[in-house]
One Martini backbone bead per residue (centre of mass of N, CA, C, O) as a GRO file, in nm:
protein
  123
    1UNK     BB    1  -0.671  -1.167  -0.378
    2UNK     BB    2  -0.489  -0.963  -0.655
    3UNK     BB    3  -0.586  -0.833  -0.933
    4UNK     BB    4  -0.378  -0.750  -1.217
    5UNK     BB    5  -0.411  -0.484  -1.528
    6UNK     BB    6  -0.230  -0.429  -1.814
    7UNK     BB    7  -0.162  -0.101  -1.985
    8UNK     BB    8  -0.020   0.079  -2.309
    9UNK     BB    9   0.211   0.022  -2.431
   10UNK     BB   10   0.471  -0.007  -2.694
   11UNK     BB   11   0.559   0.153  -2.953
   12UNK     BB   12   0.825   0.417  -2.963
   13UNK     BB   13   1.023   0.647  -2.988
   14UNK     BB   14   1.251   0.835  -2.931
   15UNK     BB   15   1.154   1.044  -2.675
   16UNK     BB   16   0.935   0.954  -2.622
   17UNK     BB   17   0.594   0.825  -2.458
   18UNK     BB   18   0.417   0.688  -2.197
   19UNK     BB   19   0.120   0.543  -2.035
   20UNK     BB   20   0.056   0.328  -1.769
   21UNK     BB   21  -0.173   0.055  -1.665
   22UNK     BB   22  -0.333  -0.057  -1.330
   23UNK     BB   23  -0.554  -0.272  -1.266
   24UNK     BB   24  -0.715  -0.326  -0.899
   25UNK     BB   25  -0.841  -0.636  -0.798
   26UNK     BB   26  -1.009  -0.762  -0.465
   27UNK     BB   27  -0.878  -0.739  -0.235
   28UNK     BB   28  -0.734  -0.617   0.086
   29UNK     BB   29  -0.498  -0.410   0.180
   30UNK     BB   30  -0.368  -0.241   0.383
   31UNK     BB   31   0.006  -0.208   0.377
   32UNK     BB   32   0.129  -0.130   0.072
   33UNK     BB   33   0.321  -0.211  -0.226
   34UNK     BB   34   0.322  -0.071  -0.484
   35UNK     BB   35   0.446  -0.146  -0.884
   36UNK     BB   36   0.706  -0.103  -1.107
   37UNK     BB   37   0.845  -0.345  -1.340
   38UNK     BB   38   1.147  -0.474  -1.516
   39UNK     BB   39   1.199  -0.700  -1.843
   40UNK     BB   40   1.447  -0.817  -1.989
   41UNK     BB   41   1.612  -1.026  -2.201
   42UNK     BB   42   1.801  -1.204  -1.971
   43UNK     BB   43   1.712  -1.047  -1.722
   44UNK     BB   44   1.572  -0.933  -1.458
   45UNK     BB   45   1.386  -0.794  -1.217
   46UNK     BB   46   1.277  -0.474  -1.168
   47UNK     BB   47   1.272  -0.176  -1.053
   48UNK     BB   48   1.127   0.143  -1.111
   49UNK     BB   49   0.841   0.210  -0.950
   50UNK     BB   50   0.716   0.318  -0.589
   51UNK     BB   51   0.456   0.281  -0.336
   52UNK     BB   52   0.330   0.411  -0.026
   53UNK     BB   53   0.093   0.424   0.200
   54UNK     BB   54   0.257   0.703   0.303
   55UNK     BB   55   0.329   0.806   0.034
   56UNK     BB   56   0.592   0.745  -0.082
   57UNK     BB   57   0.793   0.679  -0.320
   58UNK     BB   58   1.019   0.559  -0.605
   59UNK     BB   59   1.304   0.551  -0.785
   60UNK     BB   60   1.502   0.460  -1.037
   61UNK     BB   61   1.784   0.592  -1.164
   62UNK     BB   62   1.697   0.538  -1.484
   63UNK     BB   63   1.411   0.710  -1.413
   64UNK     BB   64   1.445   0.985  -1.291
   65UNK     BB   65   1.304   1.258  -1.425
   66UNK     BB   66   1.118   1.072  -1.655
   67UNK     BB   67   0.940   0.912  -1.414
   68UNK     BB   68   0.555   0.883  -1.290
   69UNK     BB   69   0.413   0.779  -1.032
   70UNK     BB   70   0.053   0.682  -0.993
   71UNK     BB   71  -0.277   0.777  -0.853
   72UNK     BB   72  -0.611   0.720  -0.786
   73UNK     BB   73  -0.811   0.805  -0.539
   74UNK     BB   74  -0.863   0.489  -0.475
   75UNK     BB   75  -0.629   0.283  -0.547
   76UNK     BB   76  -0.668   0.117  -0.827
   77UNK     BB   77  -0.484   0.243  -0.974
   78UNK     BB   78  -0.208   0.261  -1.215
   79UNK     BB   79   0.077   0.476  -1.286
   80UNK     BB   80   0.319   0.533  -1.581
   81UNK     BB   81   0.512   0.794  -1.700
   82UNK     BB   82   0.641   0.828  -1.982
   83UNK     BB   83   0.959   0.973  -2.091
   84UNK     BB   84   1.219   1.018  -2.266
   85UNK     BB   85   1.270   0.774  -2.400
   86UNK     BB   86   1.477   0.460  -2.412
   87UNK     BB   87   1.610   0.181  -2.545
   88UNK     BB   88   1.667   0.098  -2.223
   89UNK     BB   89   1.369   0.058  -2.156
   90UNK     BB   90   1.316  -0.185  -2.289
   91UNK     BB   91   1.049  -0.399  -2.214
   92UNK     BB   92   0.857  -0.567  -1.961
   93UNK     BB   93   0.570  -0.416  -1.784
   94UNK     BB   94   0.489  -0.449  -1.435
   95UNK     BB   95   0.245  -0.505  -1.217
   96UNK     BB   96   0.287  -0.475  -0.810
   97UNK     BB   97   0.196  -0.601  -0.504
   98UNK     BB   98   0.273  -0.574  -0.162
   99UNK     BB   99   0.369  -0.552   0.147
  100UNK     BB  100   0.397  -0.314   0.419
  101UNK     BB  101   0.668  -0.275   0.693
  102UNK     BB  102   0.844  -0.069   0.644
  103UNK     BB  103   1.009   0.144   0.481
  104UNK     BB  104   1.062   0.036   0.184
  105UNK     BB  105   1.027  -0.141  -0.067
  106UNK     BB  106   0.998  -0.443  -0.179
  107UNK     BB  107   1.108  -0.612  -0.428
  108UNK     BB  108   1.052  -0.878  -0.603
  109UNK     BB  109   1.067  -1.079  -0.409
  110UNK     BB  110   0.830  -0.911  -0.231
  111UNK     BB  111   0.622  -0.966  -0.405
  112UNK     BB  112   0.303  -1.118  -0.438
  113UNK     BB  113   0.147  -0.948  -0.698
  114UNK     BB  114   0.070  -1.000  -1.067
  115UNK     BB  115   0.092  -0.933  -1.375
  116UNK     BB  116   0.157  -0.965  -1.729
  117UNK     BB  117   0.190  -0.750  -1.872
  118UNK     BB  118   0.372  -0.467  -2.080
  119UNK     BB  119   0.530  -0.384  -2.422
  120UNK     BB  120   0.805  -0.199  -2.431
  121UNK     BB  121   0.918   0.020  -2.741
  122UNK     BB  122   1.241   0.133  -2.821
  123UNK     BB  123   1.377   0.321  -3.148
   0.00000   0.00000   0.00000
């Protein structure tokens, strides 16, 4: 099992930055993927940004050139930066973890391990 706990978000205005933080611990997967997925009042849980032990990135096309998502060299950390925010970041952001089985990282639905989510609020 492993254990993810983010920190970071906050309330911020337009334009401003915030960088969000998942501290993982637990088990061991050998190939997996890591990442950030956000979820507004009413709609889906979507994928922000993940990636993935071959070292890929990925990002969603509404925060591509926005937000980066990082890890510390142990890669039990996990960041991510956000920049230029905008009041359609509002959300509540996940970090999860999941098996990585080769090409993409699997969606929400694929992710197996989850923390509680931190609260962005951009207005």
């Amino acid at each position: 099992h492993v254990q993810l706990v983010e920190s970071g978000g906050g309330s911020v205005q337009v334009g401003g930055s915030l960088r969000l933080s998942c501290v993982a611990s637990g088990d061991t997967i050998g190939r997996y993927c890591m990442g950030w997925f956000r979820q507004a009042p009413g709609l889906e849980r979507k994928g922000v940004a993940t990636f993935n032990t071959d070292g890929d990135t990925s990002y969603s096309e509404y925060v591509k050139g926005r937000f980066t998502i990082s890890t510390d060299s142990a890669k039990t950390t996990l960041y991510l930066q956000m920049n230029n925010l905008k009041p359609e970041d509002s959300a509540m952001y996940y970090c999860a973890v999941g098996k990585y089985w080769g090409g993409s990282c699997p969606g929400a639905v694929g992710m197996e391990y989850w923390g509680k989510g931190t609260q962005v609020t951009v207005s």
